[in-house]
Amino acid sequence: MGNDRSGTGAETVSGPGYALLLAAGPVGKQRLMDATAALPQLAAVPPAALLGTPGGASVVQLVDPVDPQTVLTHLRTAAAHPGPVLVHLTGQLTLDAKQRLPHVALARTAPRTVRYTALPWHWLAAELGGRPPGSTVVVADLVADETAWPLLRAAGPYGLAAGLTLYGTVAPARPKRGMATPGYSQAFAGLLRAAAERPPFALLHQRAAAEAGLGGGPELLLDGAGPDETYAVPAAFAPEVRPAGPVAAGPVAAGPPPLPPGTAEPFRPAGPVRVPAPPAHAPAPGRAPVPDPHAAIHAAIFEAANAGRHSEAASMAAAWEQEAFRTAGPRSAEAIHWLEVRADLSRIAGDPARACELWLAVADARLGNGEPAGHPEVEGAVDRAHHQWQFVQDRARAAALAPLLLDLRGRVPGRRPGALEAVRRRAELLRSPAQTG
């Protein structure tokens, strides 16, 4: 399918890119978002920067289209493009009354005419899902009306992600049908304009969500980590079901599971795996320890992963990460912890590119929180990203991750001499033409 499980985005297919920017919504009082407000900022981004394609990109804007068949034609044009593709959507979601399926509302959409005047969401996966893996990214900045939000909230972040590599946010409509602004898209565009090189989509998404002030409310954050097939998140781990007691009621593991023992690698994190220090609220010696409220959750997640049920494990971890976003914020210790769990799950699933990118996001978040470059958790995150990067066999994916790893490795050299130079050497090899024969 078109899902890019590495999370590096559309860089895995070479050649000029193609970006389709859709801003849509019903006219009049039914409009819930000023979707077109995002287009000036997106239009100011150099086309090549939208997709990270040095060869440039074609950019097509669709503003308040009337006919879903018109949008479908543009989707098919995007799907047929041989190079990387980005589809960016701003607008609102609604359900049709008969089948109760999500649709993107267009200019003439009304509650009774959704099936005929709105774009069915599943058309996106139907048209884009057959593209080469790693070639297509969908970014969505959406508001869900009162018919769609309960369903989407119950389904969680994977409700829309089946068959797609999907980043962005979906929020409930404002009270009294107030007009929302596409803050995520505006932050997304601002970060692209300011970046010397476009970062991987997962990190770009994390930064855009933080800059837009998302993560502390009811909105869903879509982080590109959907399962390869539709998977229903178990009710016990669904994002809307809160764990017993507040998330911070007990100690949260300060670090991820250690790297497993094995054969020697060209680079491995230096030193022994640090045992996390007791949290500040730990009981005094001689008293019973406070149980970790996540212990059973961790056990279930890693049991599924080690049994090969990787989509199930990823779904559970993503659901708890969403819960941490809502209760503590996207840069909180709880949210970073679940990002670490997801990184380790990617390693177990045999996806080193995705694992590398997530560890880079962990390091970036910790540094952004003011942790020093020499902090063991920061060093550990960069070390693990470096370790996983060595196993990325796809040259385009490895090359796409190299600039950010070089930047972080320069700021966090770690305790192994020569680590930065090793990254530089491989990055230079990746930039040179591949040897054949």
GROMACS .gro file of C-alpha atoms in nm:
model
  437
    1MET     CA    1   0.000   0.000   0.000
    2GLY     CA    2   0.098   0.366  -0.003
    3ASN     CA    3   0.187   0.367   0.363
    4ASP     CA    4   0.540   0.474   0.440
    5ARG     CA    5   0.616   0.267   0.744
    6SER     CA    6   0.958   0.421   0.779
    7GLY     CA    7   0.795   0.748   0.858
    8THR     CA    8   1.054   0.939   0.658
    9GLY     CA    9   0.791   1.060   0.418
   10ALA     CA   10   0.786   1.089   0.045
   11GLU     CA   11   1.164   1.103   0.005
   12THR     CA   12   1.183   0.731  -0.062
   13VAL     CA   13   1.088   0.780  -0.430
   14SER     CA   14   1.311   1.001  -0.641
   15GLY     CA   15   1.222   1.259  -0.902
   16PRO     CA   16   1.018   1.579  -0.900
   17GLY     CA   17   0.730   1.582  -0.654
   18TYR     CA   18   0.359   1.660  -0.680
   19ALA     CA   19   0.162   1.841  -0.411
   20LEU     CA   20  -0.218   1.869  -0.406
   21LEU     CA   21  -0.343   2.132  -0.161
   22LEU     CA   22  -0.717   2.104  -0.092
   23ALA     CA   23  -0.898   2.365   0.118
   24ALA     CA   24  -1.271   2.306   0.136
   25GLY     CA   25  -1.585   2.360   0.338
   26PRO     CA   26  -1.955   2.432   0.298
   27VAL     CA   27  -2.058   2.784   0.221
   28GLY     CA   28  -2.257   2.979   0.475
   29LYS     CA   29  -2.333   2.888   0.834
   30GLN     CA   30  -2.236   2.521   0.794
   31ARG     CA   31  -1.867   2.610   0.757
   32LEU     CA   32  -1.668   2.519   1.070
   33MET     CA   33  -1.313   2.609   0.963
   34ASP     CA   34  -1.157   2.893   0.768
   35ALA     CA   35  -0.980   2.632   0.556
   36THR     CA   36  -0.849   2.871   0.292
   37ALA     CA   37  -0.653   3.068   0.554
   38ALA     CA   38  -0.379   2.804   0.535
   39LEU     CA   39  -0.315   2.841   0.162
   40PRO     CA   40  -0.115   3.168   0.161
   41GLN     CA   41   0.140   3.023   0.404
   42LEU     CA   42   0.159   2.692   0.217
   43ALA     CA   43   0.192   2.873  -0.116
   44ALA     CA   44   0.490   3.065   0.026
   45VAL     CA   45   0.681   2.740   0.086
   46PRO     CA   46   0.920   2.661  -0.203
   47PRO     CA   47   0.765   2.369  -0.392
   48ALA     CA   48   1.072   2.148  -0.347
   49ALA     CA   49   1.058   2.203   0.031
   50LEU     CA   50   0.704   2.069   0.056
   51LEU     CA   51   0.827   1.722  -0.036
   52GLY     CA   52   1.201   1.744   0.022
   53THR     CA   53   1.266   1.688  -0.349
   54PRO     CA   54   1.570   1.875  -0.488
   55GLY     CA   55   1.427   1.831  -0.838
   56GLY     CA   56   1.134   2.058  -0.755
   57ALA     CA   57   0.763   1.987  -0.739
   58SER     CA   58   0.436   2.077  -0.908
   59VAL     CA   59   0.181   2.233  -0.673
   60VAL     CA   60  -0.194   2.231  -0.744
   61GLN     CA   61  -0.442   2.419  -0.525
   62LEU     CA   62  -0.810   2.329  -0.504
   63VAL     CA   63  -1.007   2.600  -0.325
   64ASP     CA   64  -1.366   2.523  -0.224
   65PRO     CA   65  -1.438   2.271  -0.501
   66VAL     CA   66  -1.805   2.199  -0.564
   67ASP     CA   67  -1.803   1.850  -0.715
   68PRO     CA   68  -1.643   1.544  -0.547
   69GLN     CA   69  -1.572   1.404  -0.894
   70THR     CA   70  -1.347   1.704  -0.959
   71VAL     CA   71  -1.148   1.624  -0.647
   72LEU     CA   72  -1.136   1.258  -0.747
   73THR     CA   73  -0.986   1.353  -1.084
   74HIS     CA   74  -0.709   1.546  -0.908
   75LEU     CA   75  -0.648   1.256  -0.670
   76ARG     CA   76  -0.608   1.023  -0.967
   77THR     CA   77  -0.363   1.264  -1.125
   78ALA     CA   78  -0.163   1.263  -0.802
   79ALA     CA   79  -0.181   0.884  -0.779
   80ALA     CA   80  -0.042   0.849  -1.131
   81HIS     CA   81   0.255   1.078  -1.064
   82PRO     CA   82   0.583   0.883  -1.076
   83GLY     CA   83   0.758   1.085  -0.805
   84PRO     CA   84   0.682   1.170  -0.441
   85VAL     CA   85   0.330   1.294  -0.365
   86LEU     CA   86   0.192   1.512  -0.085
   87VAL     CA   87  -0.182   1.563  -0.038
   88HIS     CA   88  -0.265   1.839   0.213
   89LEU     CA   89  -0.625   1.873   0.331
   90THR     CA   90  -0.782   2.153   0.536
   91GLY     CA   91  -1.153   2.154   0.608
   92GLN     CA   92  -1.416   1.959   0.793
   93LEU     CA   93  -1.540   1.603   0.825
   94THR     CA   94  -1.900   1.490   0.838
   95LEU     CA   95  -2.089   1.160   0.811
   96ASP     CA   96  -2.344   1.056   0.553
   97ALA     CA   97  -2.677   0.966   0.708
   98LYS     CA   98  -2.712   0.623   0.545
   99GLN     CA   99  -2.376   0.447   0.572
  100ARG     CA  100  -2.228   0.662   0.851
  101LEU     CA  101  -1.896   0.699   0.668
  102PRO     CA  102  -1.668   1.003   0.701
  103HIS     CA  103  -1.664   1.254   0.417
  104VAL     CA  104  -1.473   1.578   0.355
  105ALA     CA  105  -1.738   1.848   0.317
  106LEU     CA  106  -1.720   2.052  -0.005
  107ALA     CA  107  -1.876   2.385  -0.103
  108ARG     CA  108  -2.230   2.254  -0.163
  109THR     CA  109  -2.237   1.995   0.114
  110ALA     CA  110  -2.542   2.002   0.338
  111PRO     CA  111  -2.649   1.747   0.603
  112ARG     CA  112  -2.899   1.579   0.370
  113THR     CA  113  -2.677   1.572   0.063
  114VAL     CA  114  -2.345   1.444   0.204
  115ARG     CA  115  -2.342   1.127  -0.007
  116TYR     CA  116  -2.366   1.328  -0.329
  117THR     CA  117  -2.182   1.653  -0.255
  118ALA     CA  118  -1.892   1.556  -0.024
  119LEU     CA  119  -1.571   1.360  -0.081
  120PRO     CA  120  -1.580   1.011   0.076
  121TRP     CA  121  -1.271   0.970   0.292
  122HIS     CA  122  -1.213   0.615   0.173
  123TRP     CA  123  -1.154   0.747  -0.180
  124LEU     CA  124  -0.816   0.874  -0.057
  125ALA     CA  125  -0.693   0.526   0.034
  126ALA     CA  126  -0.856   0.375  -0.274
  127GLU     CA  127  -0.666   0.609  -0.508
  128LEU     CA  128  -0.337   0.653  -0.320
  129GLY     CA  129  -0.304   0.311  -0.155
  130GLY     CA  130  -0.169   0.142  -0.467
  131ARG     CA  131   0.133   0.370  -0.494
  132PRO     CA  132   0.483   0.243  -0.407
  133PRO     CA  133   0.559   0.225  -0.033
  134GLY     CA  134   0.714   0.543   0.095
  135SER     CA  135   0.602   0.757  -0.197
  136THR     CA  136   0.293   0.928  -0.055
  137VAL     CA  137   0.206   1.137   0.250
  138VAL     CA  138  -0.131   1.286   0.344
  139VAL     CA  139  -0.139   1.584   0.585
  140ALA     CA  140  -0.478   1.674   0.732
  141ASP     CA  141  -0.589   1.973   0.937
  142LEU     CA  142  -0.956   1.899   1.000
  143VAL     CA  143  -1.254   1.977   1.218
  144ALA     CA  144  -1.519   1.710   1.273
  145ASP     CA  145  -1.881   1.812   1.305
  146GLU     CA  146  -2.122   1.677   1.566
  147THR     CA  147  -2.208   1.374   1.350
  148ALA     CA  148  -1.846   1.271   1.284
  149TRP     CA  149  -1.662   1.351   1.606
  150PRO     CA  150  -1.811   1.078   1.833
  151LEU     CA  151  -1.722   0.811   1.577
  152LEU     CA  152  -1.370   0.944   1.520
  153ARG     CA  153  -1.301   0.985   1.890
  154ALA     CA  154  -1.410   0.627   1.954
  155ALA     CA  155  -1.197   0.494   1.666
  156GLY     CA  156  -0.888   0.685   1.780
  157PRO     CA  157  -0.603   0.808   1.559
  158TYR     CA  158  -0.617   0.501   1.335
  159GLY     CA  159  -0.980   0.558   1.240
  160LEU     CA  160  -0.874   0.757   0.933
  161ALA     CA  161  -0.525   0.616   0.876
  162ALA     CA  162  -0.597   0.276   0.717
  163GLY     CA  163  -0.416   0.260   0.383
  164LEU     CA  164  -0.251   0.600   0.427
  165THR     CA  165   0.057   0.760   0.579
  166LEU     CA  166  -0.138   1.030   0.759
  167TYR     CA  167  -0.010   1.322   0.966
  168GLY     CA  168  -0.202   1.610   1.117
  169THR     CA  169  -0.491   1.671   1.351
  170VAL     CA  170  -0.866   1.628   1.379
  171ALA     CA  171  -1.050   1.837   1.637
  172PRO     CA  172  -1.414   1.860   1.740
  173ALA     CA  173  -1.611   2.159   1.615
  174ARG     CA  174  -1.604   2.464   1.836
  175PRO     CA  175  -1.905   2.532   2.060
  176LYS     CA  176  -2.190   2.725   1.899
  177ARG     CA  177  -2.040   2.645   1.558
  178GLY     CA  178  -1.759   2.897   1.595
  179MET     CA  179  -1.508   2.921   1.312
  180ALA     CA  180  -1.182   2.731   1.367
  181THR     CA  181  -0.851   2.835   1.214
  182PRO     CA  182  -0.603   2.593   1.050
  183GLY     CA  183  -0.333   2.655   1.310
  184TYR     CA  184  -0.159   2.323   1.249
  185SER     CA  185  -0.125   2.393   0.876
  186GLN     CA  186   0.002   2.744   0.941
  187ALA     CA  187   0.264   2.612   1.184
  188PHE     CA  188   0.354   2.333   0.939
  189ALA     CA  189   0.412   2.587   0.661
  190GLY     CA  190   0.610   2.821   0.887
  191LEU     CA  191   0.846   2.543   0.990
  192LEU     CA  192   0.903   2.444   0.628
  193ARG     CA  193   0.982   2.801   0.527
  194ALA     CA  194   1.233   2.836   0.811
  195ALA     CA  195   1.409   2.499   0.764
  196ALA     CA  196   1.732   2.479   0.566
  197GLU     CA  197   1.644   2.116   0.491
  198ARG     CA  198   1.301   1.965   0.535
  199PRO     CA  199   1.300   1.739   0.842
  200PRO     CA  200   1.132   1.397   0.834
  201PHE     CA  201   0.753   1.421   0.845
  202ALA     CA  202   0.724   1.266   1.190
  203LEU     CA  203   0.947   1.532   1.344
  204LEU     CA  204   0.785   1.807   1.137
  205HIS     CA  205   0.446   1.691   1.263
  206GLN     CA  206   0.562   1.689   1.625
  207ARG     CA  207   0.700   2.042   1.599
  208ALA     CA  208   0.393   2.176   1.415
  209ALA     CA  209   0.158   2.029   1.677
  210ALA     CA  210   0.361   2.182   1.959
  211GLU     CA  211   0.382   2.521   1.789
  212ALA     CA  212   0.007   2.519   1.726
  213GLY     CA  213  -0.057   2.441   2.094
  214LEU     CA  214  -0.213   2.103   2.022
  215GLY     CA  215  -0.202   1.796   2.242
  216GLY     CA  216  -0.363   1.927   2.557
  217GLY     CA  217  -0.722   1.915   2.434
  218PRO     CA  218  -0.958   1.655   2.293
  219GLU     CA  219  -0.812   1.666   1.941
  220LEU     CA  220  -0.662   1.358   1.776
  221LEU     CA  221  -0.302   1.384   1.658
  222LEU     CA  222  -0.226   1.175   1.349
  223ASP     CA  223   0.140   1.078   1.353
  224GLY     CA  224   0.180   0.867   1.040
  225ALA     CA  225   0.196   0.541   1.235
  226GLY     CA  226  -0.112   0.356   1.117
  227PRO     CA  227  -0.125  -0.025   1.091
  228ASP     CA  228  -0.078  -0.195   0.757
  229GLU     CA  229  -0.437  -0.311   0.775
  230THR     CA  230  -0.744  -0.184   0.953
  231TYR     CA  231  -0.715  -0.277   1.319
  232ALA     CA  232  -0.972  -0.207   1.585
  233VAL     CA  233  -0.800  -0.075   1.897
  234PRO     CA  234  -0.901  -0.295   2.193
  235ALA     CA  235  -1.155  -0.121   2.414
  236ALA     CA  236  -0.924  -0.147   2.715
  237PHE     CA  237  -0.666   0.065   2.534
  238ALA     CA  238  -0.884   0.299   2.333
  239PRO     CA  239  -0.776   0.662   2.371
  240GLU     CA  240  -1.107   0.777   2.513
  241VAL     CA  241  -1.087   0.529   2.802
  242ARG     CA  242  -0.868   0.684   3.070
  243PRO     CA  243  -0.647   0.458   3.283
  244ALA     CA  244  -0.732   0.417   3.649
  245GLY     CA  245  -0.612   0.728   3.827
  246PRO     CA  246  -0.419   1.013   3.666
  247VAL     CA  247  -0.132   0.928   3.436
  248ALA     CA  248   0.120   1.078   3.675
  249ALA     CA  249  -0.007   0.883   3.975
  250GLY     CA  250   0.290   0.645   3.973
  251PRO     CA  251   0.642   0.630   3.840
  252VAL     CA  252   0.674   0.640   3.465
  253ALA     CA  253   0.970   0.451   3.323
  254ALA     CA  254   1.241   0.706   3.251
  255GLY     CA  255   1.392   0.506   2.970
  256PRO     CA  256   1.297   0.248   2.708
  257PRO     CA  257   1.378  -0.122   2.723
  258PRO     CA  258   1.752  -0.175   2.666
  259LEU     CA  259   1.885  -0.290   2.334
  260PRO     CA  260   1.895  -0.670   2.325
  261PRO     CA  261   2.226  -0.857   2.344
  262GLY     CA  262   2.357  -0.982   2.014
  263THR     CA  263   2.649  -0.978   1.778
  264ALA     CA  264   2.881  -0.681   1.780
  265GLU     CA  265   2.764  -0.385   1.572
  266PRO     CA  266   2.971  -0.107   1.411
  267PHE     CA  267   2.809   0.131   1.659
  268ARG     CA  268   2.626   0.059   1.983
  269PRO     CA  269   2.532   0.295   2.265
  270ALA     CA  270   2.827   0.336   2.500
  271GLY     CA  271   2.821   0.218   2.859
  272PRO     CA  272   2.572   0.003   3.043
  273VAL     CA  273   2.201   0.073   3.027
  274ARG     CA  274   2.124   0.313   3.309
  275VAL     CA  275   1.876   0.199   3.572
  276PRO     CA  276   1.615   0.477   3.607
  277ALA     CA  277   1.638   0.667   3.933
  278PRO     CA  278   1.338   0.648   4.164
  279PRO     CA  279   1.085   0.927   4.099
  280ALA     CA  280   1.059   1.217   4.339
  281HIS     CA  281   0.748   1.076   4.501
  282ALA     CA  282   0.899   0.733   4.565
  283PRO     CA  283   0.830   0.592   4.913
  284ALA     CA  284   1.092   0.605   5.184
  285PRO     CA  285   1.313   0.298   5.228
  286GLY     CA  286   1.135   0.023   5.416
  287ARG     CA  287   0.792   0.114   5.284
  288ALA     CA  288   0.607  -0.069   5.011
  289PRO     CA  289   0.692   0.071   4.666
  290VAL     CA  290   0.420   0.246   4.465
  291PRO     CA  291   0.322   0.012   4.180
  292ASP     CA  292   0.373   0.130   3.824
  293PRO     CA  293   0.019   0.190   3.687
  294HIS     CA  294   0.148   0.115   3.337
  295ALA     CA  295   0.313  -0.219   3.418
  296ALA     CA  296   0.026  -0.428   3.286
  297ILE     CA  297  -0.003  -0.207   2.979
  298HIS     CA  298   0.367  -0.241   2.900
  299ALA     CA  299   0.348  -0.617   2.947
  300ALA     CA  300   0.051  -0.647   2.708
  301ILE     CA  301   0.214  -0.424   2.447
  302PHE     CA  302   0.548  -0.603   2.440
  303GLU     CA  303   0.384  -0.945   2.461
  304ALA     CA  304   0.194  -0.859   2.141
  305ALA     CA  305   0.508  -0.722   1.974
  306ASN     CA  306   0.724  -1.020   2.062
  307ALA     CA  307   0.449  -1.251   1.934
  308GLY     CA  308   0.461  -1.076   1.597
  309ARG     CA  309   0.136  -0.880   1.642
  310HIS     CA  310   0.309  -0.554   1.557
  311SER     CA  311   0.003  -0.359   1.443
  312GLU     CA  312  -0.178  -0.446   1.765
  313ALA     CA  313   0.119  -0.337   1.978
  314ALA     CA  314   0.161  -0.013   1.784
  315SER     CA  315  -0.211   0.063   1.817
  316MET     CA  316  -0.204   0.022   2.194
  317ALA     CA  317   0.107   0.238   2.234
  318ALA     CA  318  -0.034   0.511   2.009
  319ALA     CA  319  -0.358   0.515   2.206
  320TRP     CA  320  -0.174   0.568   2.534
  321GLU     CA  321   0.045   0.833   2.372
  322GLN     CA  322  -0.270   1.020   2.271
  323GLU     CA  323  -0.389   0.993   2.631
  324ALA     CA  324  -0.059   1.142   2.750
  325PHE     CA  325  -0.095   1.426   2.499
  326ARG     CA  326  -0.438   1.511   2.635
  327THR     CA  327  -0.358   1.483   3.005
  328ALA     CA  328  -0.001   1.612   3.022
  329GLY     CA  329   0.089   1.773   2.688
  330PRO     CA  330   0.298   1.671   2.385
  331ARG     CA  331   0.635   1.757   2.548
  332SER     CA  332   0.556   1.596   2.883
  333ALA     CA  333   0.761   1.312   3.032
  334GLU     CA  334   0.463   1.078   2.980
  335ALA     CA  335   0.433   1.165   2.610
  336ILE     CA  336   0.807   1.124   2.554
  337HIS     CA  337   0.795   0.790   2.734
  338TRP     CA  338   0.533   0.657   2.492
  339LEU     CA  339   0.735   0.792   2.199
  340GLU     CA  340   1.025   0.583   2.330
  341VAL     CA  341   0.799   0.279   2.354
  342ARG     CA  342   0.688   0.328   1.993
  343ALA     CA  343   1.050   0.357   1.883
  344ASP     CA  344   1.136   0.027   2.048
  345LEU     CA  345   0.828  -0.136   1.895
  346SER     CA  346   0.951  -0.027   1.552
  347ARG     CA  347   1.284  -0.194   1.626
  348ILE     CA  348   1.108  -0.516   1.726
  349ALA     CA  349   0.896  -0.497   1.408
  350GLY     CA  350   1.213  -0.482   1.197
  351ASP     CA  351   1.160  -0.122   1.080
  352PRO     CA  352   1.492   0.049   1.160
  353ALA     CA  353   1.410   0.364   0.960
  354ARG     CA  354   1.096   0.428   1.162
  355ALA     CA  355   1.279   0.344   1.485
  356CYS     CA  356   1.559   0.586   1.395
  357GLU     CA  357   1.316   0.865   1.320
  358LEU     CA  358   1.126   0.817   1.644
  359TRP     CA  359   1.447   0.815   1.850
  360LEU     CA  360   1.548   1.137   1.676
  361ALA     CA  361   1.211   1.283   1.773
  362VAL     CA  362   1.272   1.174   2.135
  363ALA     CA  363   1.610   1.347   2.138
  364ASP     CA  364   1.467   1.660   1.981
  365ALA     CA  365   1.185   1.672   2.237
  366ARG     CA  366   1.422   1.627   2.531
  367LEU     CA  367   1.658   1.897   2.406
  368GLY     CA  368   1.358   2.121   2.343
  369ASN     CA  369   1.259   2.070   2.706
  370GLY     CA  370   1.596   2.205   2.816
  371GLU     CA  371   1.769   1.876   2.899
  372PRO     CA  372   2.147   1.915   2.845
  373ALA     CA  373   2.325   1.739   2.561
  374GLY     CA  374   2.516   1.528   2.813
  375HIS     CA  375   2.206   1.398   2.989
  376PRO     CA  376   2.199   1.016   2.974
  377GLU     CA  377   1.848   1.011   2.828
  378VAL     CA  378   1.943   1.254   2.550
  379GLU     CA  379   2.262   1.064   2.472
  380GLY     CA  380   2.072   0.736   2.479
  381ALA     CA  381   1.812   0.861   2.231
  382VAL     CA  382   2.073   0.981   1.981
  383ASP     CA  383   2.280   0.664   2.028
  384ARG     CA  384   1.978   0.446   1.956
  385ALA     CA  385   1.885   0.656   1.651
  386HIS     CA  386   2.242   0.613   1.521
  387HIS     CA  387   2.233   0.242   1.595
  388GLN     CA  388   1.907   0.190   1.404
  389TRP     CA  389   2.016   0.411   1.114
  390GLN     CA  390   2.301   0.172   1.038
  391PHE     CA  391   2.045  -0.098   0.954
  392VAL     CA  392   1.841   0.112   0.707
  393GLN     CA  393   1.914  -0.060   0.377
  394ASP     CA  394   1.708   0.168   0.154
  395ARG     CA  395   1.953   0.436   0.038
  396ALA     CA  396   1.687   0.705  -0.007
  397ARG     CA  397   1.544   0.650   0.341
  398ALA     CA  398   1.887   0.648   0.502
  399ALA     CA  399   1.988   0.961   0.311
  400ALA     CA  400   1.667   1.140   0.418
  401LEU     CA  401   1.743   1.072   0.784
  402ALA     CA  402   2.113   1.163   0.760
  403PRO     CA  403   2.089   1.546   0.789
  404LEU     CA  404   1.890   1.539   1.112
  405LEU     CA  405   2.110   1.265   1.260
  406LEU     CA  406   2.419   1.467   1.166
  407ASP     CA  407   2.273   1.775   1.334
  408LEU     CA  408   2.182   1.592   1.653
  409ARG     CA  409   2.505   1.392   1.661
  410GLY     CA  410   2.697   1.719   1.631
  411ARG     CA  411   2.511   1.857   1.933
  412VAL     CA  412   2.515   1.526   2.124
  413PRO     CA  413   2.846   1.352   2.041
  414GLY     CA  414   2.793   1.081   2.302
  415ARG     CA  415   3.062   0.882   2.476
  416ARG     CA  416   3.186   0.675   2.183
  417PRO     CA  417   3.474   0.845   1.999
  418GLY     CA  418   3.429   0.875   1.624
  419ALA     CA  419   3.049   0.855   1.622
  420LEU     CA  420   2.999   1.187   1.443
  421GLU     CA  421   3.265   1.106   1.185
  422ALA     CA  422   3.100   0.768   1.122
  423VAL     CA  423   2.771   0.941   1.040
  424ARG     CA  424   2.948   1.186   0.809
  425ARG     CA  425   3.123   0.906   0.620
  426ARG     CA  426   2.806   0.711   0.561
  427ALA     CA  427   2.612   1.026   0.466
  428GLU     CA  428   2.877   1.102   0.201
  429LEU     CA  429   2.851   0.748   0.066
  430LEU     CA  430   2.474   0.780   0.046
  431ARG     CA  431   2.507   1.103  -0.154
  432SER     CA  432   2.734   0.936  -0.408
  433PRO     CA  433   2.583   0.740  -0.699
  434ALA     CA  434   2.499   0.378  -0.616
  435GLN     CA  435   2.745   0.123  -0.753
  436THR     CA  436   2.595  -0.137  -0.983
  437GLY     CA  437   2.726  -0.462  -1.118
   0.00000   0.00000   0.00000
